[in-house]
GROMACS .gro file of C-alpha atoms in nm:
model
  387
    1MET     CA    1  12.577  14.809  10.166
    2GLY     CA    2  12.251  14.697  10.005
    3SER     CA    3  12.068  14.376  10.078
    4PRO     CA    4  12.177  14.068   9.883
    5HIS     CA    5  11.976  13.949   9.586
    6PRO     CA    6  11.666  13.760   9.708
    7LEU     CA    7  11.818  13.436   9.576
    8TRP     CA    8  12.085  13.452   9.849
    9SER     CA    9  11.856  13.550  10.137
   10ARG     CA   10  11.759  13.198  10.253
   11GLY     CA   11  11.903  12.854  10.187
   12PHE     CA   12  11.597  12.707  10.020
   13ARG     CA   13  11.609  12.955   9.732
   14PRO     CA   14  11.933  12.862   9.551
   15PHE     CA   15  11.932  12.497   9.651
   16PHE     CA   16  11.574  12.422   9.546
   17LEU     CA   17  11.635  12.602   9.217
   18GLY     CA   18  11.962  12.412   9.175
   19ALA     CA   19  11.798  12.080   9.263
   20GLY     CA   20  11.520  12.133   9.009
   21LEU     CA   21  11.757  12.225   8.726
   22PHE     CA   22  12.005  11.951   8.815
   23ALA     CA   23  11.725  11.691   8.818
   24ILE     CA   24  11.667  11.777   8.452
   25ALA     CA   25  12.035  11.788   8.352
   26THR     CA   26  12.138  11.463   8.516
   27MET     CA   27  11.840  11.275   8.371
   28ILE     CA   28  11.922  11.401   8.021
   29VAL     CA   29  12.280  11.274   8.060
   30TRP     CA   30  12.153  10.942   8.199
   31LEU     CA   31  11.909  10.887   7.911
   32ALA     CA   32  12.172  10.985   7.654
   33ALA     CA   33  12.405  10.726   7.806
   34TYR     CA   34  12.146  10.453   7.856
   35ARG     CA   35  11.962  10.476   7.524
   36PHE     CA   36  12.219  10.618   7.285
   37GLY     CA   37  12.550  10.503   7.429
   38LEU     CA   38  12.667  10.860   7.491
   39ALA     CA   39  12.802  10.772   7.833
   40PRO     CA   40  13.040  11.001   8.022
   41ASP     CA   41  13.394  10.867   8.058
   42LEU     CA   42  13.382  10.643   8.365
   43ALA     CA   43  13.662  10.460   8.546
   44GLY     CA   44  13.627  10.285   8.881
   45ILE     CA   45  13.246  10.301   8.880
   46THR     CA   46  12.966  10.171   8.659
   47LEU     CA   47  12.715  10.387   8.474
   48PHE     CA   48  12.446  10.275   8.716
   49GLN     CA   49  12.657  10.371   9.018
   50TRP     CA   50  12.724  10.711   8.863
   51HIS     CA   51  12.349  10.761   8.812
   52ALA     CA   52  12.268  10.656   9.168
   53HIS     CA   53  12.543  10.873   9.316
   54GLU     CA   54  12.426  11.186   9.139
   55MET     CA   55  12.064  11.128   9.237
   56VAL     CA   56  12.158  11.078   9.603
   57TYR     CA   57  12.453  11.310   9.661
   58GLY     CA   58  12.362  11.555   9.386
   59TYR     CA   59  11.985  11.599   9.369
   60ALA     CA   60  11.876  11.478   9.714
   61MET     CA   61  12.159  11.654   9.898
   62ALA     CA   62  12.065  11.985   9.735
   63VAL     CA   63  11.707  11.944   9.859
   64ILE     CA   64  11.830  11.848  10.206
   65ALA     CA   65  12.066  12.148  10.215
   66GLY     CA   66  11.791  12.391  10.116
   67PHE     CA   67  11.544  12.241  10.361
   68LEU     CA   68  11.780  12.223  10.660
   69LEU     CA   69  11.936  12.567  10.612
   70THR     CA   70  11.584  12.709  10.624
   71ALA     CA   71  11.451  12.481  10.898
   72ALA     CA   72  11.751  12.533  11.128
   73GLN     CA   73  11.689  12.908  11.122
   74ASN     CA   74  11.323  12.850  11.209
   75TRP     CA   75  11.409  12.600  11.485
   76THR     CA   76  11.673  12.815  11.655
   77GLY     CA   77  11.606  13.178  11.562
   78VAL     CA   78  11.973  13.201  11.459
   79ASP     CA   79  12.061  13.312  11.106
   80THR     CA   80  12.203  13.040  10.883
   81LEU     CA   81  12.418  13.097  10.574
   82HIS     CA   82  12.309  13.379  10.345
   83GLY     CA   83  12.470  13.618  10.099
   84PRO     CA   84  12.829  13.530   9.995
   85GLY     CA   85  12.850  13.237  10.238
   86LEU     CA   86  12.542  13.075  10.087
   87ALA     CA   87  12.670  13.143   9.735
   88GLY     CA   88  13.001  12.978   9.826
   89LEU     CA   89  12.825  12.667   9.956
   90LEU     CA   90  12.619  12.643   9.638
   91LEU     CA   91  12.934  12.678   9.426
   92LEU     CA   92  13.096  12.381   9.605
   93TRP     CA   93  12.791  12.168   9.529
   94LEU     CA   94  12.771  12.296   9.171
   95ALA     CA   95  13.142  12.240   9.103
   96ALA     CA   96  13.113  11.876   9.209
   97ARG     CA   97  12.802  11.828   8.995
   98VAL     CA   98  12.956  11.978   8.682
   99MET     CA   99  13.269  11.766   8.717
  100MET     CA  100  13.068  11.448   8.779
  101LEU     CA  101  12.842  11.515   8.479
  102THR     CA  102  13.152  11.475   8.261
  103GLY     CA  103  13.237  11.136   8.414
  104THR     CA  104  13.534  11.046   8.633
  105ALA     CA  105  13.811  11.238   8.457
  106TRP     CA  106  13.789  11.499   8.735
  107LEU     CA  107  13.707  11.254   9.013
  108LEU     CA  108  13.963  11.379   9.268
  109PRO     CA  109  13.870  11.750   9.247
  110ALA     CA  110  13.502  11.648   9.236
  111ALA     CA  111  13.555  11.452   9.558
  112ALA     CA  112  13.729  11.751   9.718
  113ALA     CA  113  13.445  11.988   9.626
  114ASP     CA  114  13.170  11.742   9.724
  115LEU     CA  115  13.321  11.657  10.062
  116ALA     CA  116  13.399  12.023  10.133
  117PHE     CA  117  13.032  12.096  10.061
  118ALA     CA  118  12.929  11.824  10.308
  119VAL     CA  119  13.159  11.959  10.582
  120VAL     CA  120  13.052  12.322  10.537
  121LEU     CA  121  12.684  12.221  10.533
  122PHE     CA  122  12.730  12.023  10.855
  123ILE     CA  123  12.895  12.323  11.024
  124ALA     CA  124  12.625  12.558  10.894
  125ILE     CA  125  12.351  12.344  11.051
  126ALA     CA  126  12.543  12.248  11.367
  127ARG     CA  127  12.636  12.607  11.460
  128PRO     CA  128  12.282  12.737  11.530
  129VAL     CA  129  12.165  12.405  11.676
  130LEU     CA  130  12.455  12.388  11.924
  131LYS     CA  131  12.438  12.760  11.999
  132VAL     CA  132  12.087  12.727  12.144
  133ARG     CA  133  12.149  12.370  12.272
  134GLN     CA  134  11.866  12.207  12.076
  135ARG     CA  135  11.959  11.848  12.154
  136ARG     CA  136  11.645  11.713  11.987
  137GLN     CA  137  11.799  11.805  11.650
  138THR     CA  138  12.108  11.592  11.717
  139PRO     CA  139  11.977  11.307  11.494
  140VAL     CA  140  11.978  11.549  11.200
  141LEU     CA  141  12.345  11.626  11.260
  142LEU     CA  142  12.421  11.254  11.288
  143VAL     CA  143  12.255  11.184  10.952
  144LEU     CA  144  12.448  11.468  10.787
  145ALA     CA  145  12.774  11.326  10.925
  146LEU     CA  146  12.686  10.976  10.802
  147LEU     CA  147  12.596  11.113  10.458
  148ALA     CA  148  12.937  11.278  10.439
  149ALA     CA  149  13.097  10.947  10.540
  150GLY     CA  150  12.895  10.760  10.277
  151ASN     CA  151  13.004  11.001  10.005
  152ALA     CA  152  13.365  10.970  10.119
  153ALA     CA  153  13.334  10.590  10.097
  154PHE     CA  154  13.205  10.622   9.740
  155TYR     CA  155  13.492  10.843   9.627
  156LEU     CA  156  13.759  10.641   9.809
  157GLY     CA  157  13.622  10.322   9.658
  158ALA     CA  158  13.618  10.473   9.309
  159LEU     CA  159  13.971  10.611   9.340
  160ALA     CA  160  14.114  10.294   9.497
  161GLY     CA  161  13.934  10.046   9.271
  162ALA     CA  162  13.727   9.902   9.558
  163PRO     CA  163  13.378   9.839   9.412
  164GLU     CA  164  13.235   9.714   9.741
  165TRP     CA  165  13.297  10.056   9.898
  166VAL     CA  166  13.147  10.233   9.598
  167ALA     CA  167  12.831  10.024   9.644
  168ARG     CA  168  12.822  10.080  10.020
  169GLY     CA  169  12.863  10.453   9.972
  170VAL     CA  170  12.576  10.466   9.724
  171TYR     CA  171  12.337  10.240   9.916
  172GLY     CA  172  12.430  10.392  10.251
  173GLY     CA  173  12.358  10.740  10.121
  174PHE     CA  174  12.034  10.633   9.957
  175TYR     CA  175  11.891  10.466  10.266
  176LEU     CA  176  12.002  10.755  10.488
  177VAL     CA  177  11.810  10.991  10.259
  178LEU     CA  178  11.509  10.759  10.267
  179GLY     CA  179  11.530  10.748  10.646
  180MET     CA  180  11.537  11.127  10.664
  181VAL     CA  181  11.232  11.141  10.435
  182LEU     CA  182  11.048  10.895  10.660
  183PHE     CA  183  11.144  11.093  10.971
  184MET     CA  184  11.036  11.428  10.825
  185GLY     CA  185  10.725  11.272  10.670
  186ARG     CA  186  10.618  11.148  11.013
  187ARG     CA  187  10.654  11.504  11.142
  188VAL     CA  188  10.492  11.702  10.864
  189ILE     CA  189  10.235  11.491  10.675
  190PRO     CA  190   9.976  11.460  10.955
  191PHE     CA  191  10.055  11.815  11.071
  192PHE     CA  192   9.996  11.965  10.725
  193ALA     CA  193   9.685  11.754  10.670
  194GLU     CA  194   9.519  11.855  10.998
  195ARG     CA  195   9.571  12.223  10.915
  196GLY     CA  196   9.506  12.205  10.543
  197VAL     CA  197   9.185  12.012  10.488
  198GLY     CA  198   8.958  12.296  10.600
  199TYR     CA  199   8.776  12.112  10.877
  200GLU     CA  200   8.846  11.990  11.230
  201VAL     CA  201   9.024  11.655  11.233
  202GLU     CA  202   9.273  11.479  11.459
  203LEU     CA  203   9.477  11.217  11.277
  204ARG     CA  204   9.602  10.908  11.458
  205ASN     CA  205   9.964  10.849  11.552
  206SER     CA  206  10.113  10.586  11.777
  207ARG     CA  207  10.416  10.610  12.003
  208TRP     CA  208  10.482  10.237  11.980
  209ASN     CA  209  10.472  10.258  11.599
  210ASP     CA  210  10.720  10.547  11.605
  211VAL     CA  211  10.965  10.350  11.820
  212ALA     CA  212  10.923  10.025  11.626
  213SER     CA  213  10.957  10.202  11.290
  214PHE     CA  214  11.280  10.370  11.401
  215VAL     CA  215  11.437  10.049  11.534
  216PHE     CA  216  11.339   9.833  11.238
  217TYR     CA  217  11.441  10.095  10.983
  218ALA     CA  218  11.786  10.119  11.143
  219LEU     CA  219  11.816   9.739  11.112
  220PHE     CA  220  11.693   9.755  10.752
  221LEU     CA  221  11.949  10.020  10.660
  222VAL     CA  222  12.236   9.816  10.804
  223ALA     CA  223  12.115   9.500  10.629
  224GLU     CA  224  12.084   9.673  10.290
  225VAL     CA  225  12.428   9.832  10.313
  226LEU     CA  226  12.616   9.523  10.435
  227ALA     CA  227  12.413   9.251  10.259
  228PRO     CA  228  12.191   9.395   9.983
  229GLY     CA  229  11.904   9.168   9.884
  230SER     CA  230  11.940   8.944  10.191
  231LEU     CA  231  11.660   8.743  10.350
  232ALA     CA  232  11.707   8.942  10.671
  233GLY     CA  233  11.641   9.262  10.476
  234SER     CA  234  11.324   9.111  10.329
  235LEU     CA  235  11.190   9.010  10.671
  236VAL     CA  236  11.251   9.354  10.821
  237ALA     CA  237  11.101   9.517  10.510
  238ALA     CA  238  10.782   9.314  10.560
  239LEU     CA  239  10.751   9.450  10.915
  240LEU     CA  240  10.814   9.805  10.791
  241PHE     CA  241  10.542   9.764  10.528
  242VAL     CA  242  10.291   9.678  10.802
  243LEU     CA  243  10.406   9.959  11.034
  244ASN     CA  244  10.393  10.225  10.764
  245GLY     CA  245  10.062  10.093  10.634
  246LEU     CA  246   9.916  10.143  10.982
  247ARG     CA  247  10.053  10.498  10.984
  248LEU     CA  248   9.889  10.573  10.650
  249ALA     CA  249   9.555  10.437  10.772
  250GLY     CA  250   9.572  10.673  11.070
  251TRP     CA  251   9.664  10.971  10.853
  252HIS     CA  252   9.387  10.941  10.598
  253THR     CA  253   9.109  11.196  10.579
  254PRO     CA  254   8.902  11.266  10.264
  255GLY     CA  255   8.996  11.634  10.249
  256ILE     CA  256   9.354  11.560  10.141
  257TRP     CA  257   9.237  11.470   9.790
  258ARG     CA  258   9.133  11.830   9.724
  259ARG     CA  259   9.483  11.967   9.785
  260PRO     CA  260   9.770  11.871   9.548
  261LEU     CA  261  10.033  11.947   9.814
  262LEU     CA  262   9.855  11.711  10.054
  263TRP     CA  263   9.766  11.417   9.829
  264SER     CA  264  10.114  11.419   9.681
  265LEU     CA  265  10.274  11.382  10.026
  266TYR     CA  266  10.031  11.105  10.119
  267LEU     CA  267  10.090  10.915   9.794
  268ALA     CA  268  10.466  10.956   9.829
  269TYR     CA  269  10.456  10.800  10.174
  270ALA     CA  270  10.232  10.524  10.038
  271ALA     CA  271  10.492  10.457   9.768
  272ILE     CA  272  10.756  10.413  10.037
  273ALA     CA  273  10.532  10.162  10.214
  274LEU     CA  274  10.487   9.976   9.884
  275GLY     CA  275  10.863   9.988   9.839
  276PHE     CA  276  10.899   9.791  10.161
  277LEU     CA  277  10.645   9.538  10.028
  278ALA     CA  278  10.838   9.508   9.702
  279ARG     CA  279  11.162   9.462   9.895
  280ALA     CA  280  11.000   9.190  10.109
  281LEU     CA  281  10.886   9.007   9.796
  282VAL     CA  282  11.243   8.999   9.663
  283ALA     CA  283  11.287   8.695   9.890
  284THR     CA  284  11.034   8.503   9.679
  285GLY     CA  285  11.237   8.554   9.363
  286THR     CA  286  10.944   8.719   9.185
  287LEU     CA  287  11.071   9.079   9.197
  288SER     CA  288  11.402   9.248   9.125
  289PRO     CA  289  11.563   9.446   9.409
  290LEU     CA  290  11.585   9.739   9.165
  291LEU     CA  291  11.204   9.751   9.153
  292ALA     CA  292  11.197   9.819   9.527
  293VAL     CA  293  11.479  10.074   9.500
  294HIS     CA  294  11.297  10.272   9.232
  295THR     CA  295  10.966  10.252   9.418
  296PHE     CA  296  11.144  10.413   9.712
  297ALA     CA  297  11.339  10.656   9.494
  298LEU     CA  298  11.089  10.779   9.235
  299GLY     CA  299  10.755  10.727   9.406
  300GLY     CA  300  10.882  10.810   9.753
  301VAL     CA  301  11.183  11.040   9.768
  302GLY     CA  302  11.124  11.204   9.429
  303LEU     CA  303  10.758  11.284   9.486
  304ILE     CA  304  10.791  11.394   9.847
  305THR     CA  305  11.085  11.625   9.771
  306LEU     CA  306  10.911  11.781   9.472
  307SER     CA  307  10.599  11.844   9.681
  308MET     CA  308  10.794  11.979   9.979
  309MET     CA  309  11.008  12.210   9.763
  310THR     CA  310  10.688  12.354   9.619
  311ARG     CA  311  10.527  12.399   9.959
  312VAL     CA  312  10.836  12.552  10.125
  313ALA     CA  313  10.891  12.784   9.828
  314LEU     CA  314  10.533  12.910   9.853
  315GLY     CA  315  10.528  12.947  10.231
  316HIS     CA  316  10.867  13.113  10.267
  317THR     CA  317  10.812  13.358   9.982
  318GLY     CA  318  10.489  13.487  10.136
  319ARG     CA  319  10.243  13.293   9.920
  320ASN     CA  320   9.946  13.078  10.016
  321VAL     CA  321  10.053  12.712  10.041
  322HIS     CA  322   9.697  12.608   9.956
  323GLN     CA  323   9.710  12.796   9.626
  324PRO     CA  324  10.007  12.646   9.439
  325PRO     CA  325  10.074  12.727   9.074
  326ALA     CA  326   9.803  12.593   8.844
  327VAL     CA  327  10.046  12.340   8.696
  328ALA     CA  328  10.143  12.192   9.035
  329ALA     CA  329   9.894  11.906   9.009
  330LEU     CA  330  10.025  11.838   8.659
  331PHE     CA  331  10.394  11.821   8.748
  332LEU     CA  332  10.320  11.611   9.056
  333GLY     CA  333  10.106  11.381   8.842
  334LEU     CA  334  10.381  11.353   8.581
  335LEU     CA  335  10.625  11.241   8.849
  336ILE     CA  336  10.377  10.979   8.970
  337ALA     CA  337  10.350  10.858   8.610
  338ALA     CA  338  10.731  10.844   8.591
  339GLY     CA  339  10.736  10.623   8.899
  340LEU     CA  340  10.463  10.394   8.765
  341SER     CA  341  10.647  10.360   8.434
  342ARG     CA  342  10.975  10.268   8.608
  343THR     CA  343  10.809  10.014   8.838
  344LEU     CA  344  10.476   9.872   8.719
  345GLY     CA  345  10.557   9.928   8.352
  346VAL     CA  346  10.888   9.743   8.377
  347ALA     CA  347  10.744   9.466   8.598
  348SER     CA  348  10.439   9.400   8.379
  349ASP     CA  349  10.610   9.433   8.040
  350PRO     CA  350  10.979   9.343   8.075
  351GLY     CA  351  11.005   9.286   7.702
  352HIS     CA  352  10.995   9.664   7.656
  353TYR     CA  353  11.226   9.741   7.950
  354ALA     CA  354  11.426  10.011   7.772
  355LEU     CA  355  11.109  10.181   7.650
  356TRP     CA  356  10.966  10.205   8.001
  357ILE     CA  357  11.296  10.340   8.136
  358THR     CA  358  11.305  10.604   7.864
  359LEU     CA  359  10.942  10.702   7.922
  360SER     CA  360  11.005  10.731   8.295
  361GLY     CA  361  11.306  10.955   8.238
  362ALA     CA  362  11.115  11.174   7.993
  363LEU     CA  363  10.827  11.215   8.240
  364TRP     CA  364  11.078  11.303   8.515
  365ILE     CA  365  11.230  11.573   8.292
  366ALA     CA  366  10.884  11.711   8.209
  367ALA     CA  367  10.782  11.720   8.577
  368PHE     CA  368  11.092  11.908   8.689
  369GLY     CA  369  11.078  12.132   8.383
  370LEU     CA  370  10.731  12.249   8.485
  371PHE     CA  371  10.846  12.287   8.846
  372ALA     CA  372  11.142  12.502   8.740
  373ALA     CA  373  10.924  12.713   8.509
  374SER     CA  374  10.647  12.774   8.765
  375VAL     CA  375  10.818  12.766   9.106
  376GLY     CA  376  11.165  12.878   8.995
  377PRO     CA  377  11.064  13.244   8.948
  378LEU     CA  378  10.930  13.252   9.307
  379LEU     CA  379  11.275  13.150   9.431
  380TRP     CA  380  11.443  13.426   9.233
  381ARG     CA  381  11.206  13.715   9.306
  382PRO     CA  382  11.155  13.916   9.626
  383ARG     CA  383  10.861  13.833   9.852
  384PRO     CA  384  10.549  14.023   9.746
  385ASP     CA  385  10.508  14.157  10.102
  386GLY     CA  386  10.864  14.294  10.102
  387ALA     CA  387  10.963  14.093  10.411
   0.00000   0.00000   0.00000
């Protein structure tokens, strides 16, 4: 029997390609609904909850699946899903996405496919981790389990007419994804910078900051899920702004600005820090909580995942991570512009709110379109070295 098509050889290939294409499709549907009233048929959830759910459990979960299926194999030396098994996992994710793009008419089968995807993904990551007893990866398994629980809460709330559970499922999933991004960012951003700037440098990290950031972020997540917009959440967010600002100061070195896949990671982490500042200022009544959410989501999660997908795709297909496609700086810049439009544009010119939202969505589509056109072929083709 011959080898499977390169697309099915490693988890990052189909899921990064799927994430990139889905990012375009779901934003087109969102803009059509928001600007032109062409909303999918929704019952039990609002249009905004549908949008948030698909960004978290659709787009972000595809990126997480691709990243973890690849990383778990590197961590453990044990093969993760490939070939028909990987194709089957992708089909579960894709089936849920297609049904949710049409609204809630197919909510029950969409829930079945989405939750089956979550369970199979958990097993696919847990199997190699438990086989070699890598206990330090246990937090990853815990987050995957909590994400599955959050998605189940969303679907149960939608099916039972319980809006509070829909909201908790969406916000719980979102802040779990943000927490995973912070955790992985702490691991990889200084590591990549030290090895990518082309000169000897040792960036500063602090054990006490790591511990404090973990504890306060856990408190922040609980506060935002149980009492969104609360004063307690604002106070913890202020502390997290300071802690992450100190991290960024320790991670800065001038050489990052010459590498798109370094400055994009740094700016994405900076956006998350600014998201905490925006969330803290919600307590003053001067900023909307949605401004903080979209600073986290677009500037933070969106930019860091786009940059990481590009880097992983290059590295794991045998290319030089310091020589990304020529358009990489452009599509990363377009996503930054999308984030600025959705946050600073809206905040400074609320009279043209809908215009800024539309511009942000269009820039998002353009960024992921360029990603799919330039990085997508690398995910489909064999490695140039034949490995």
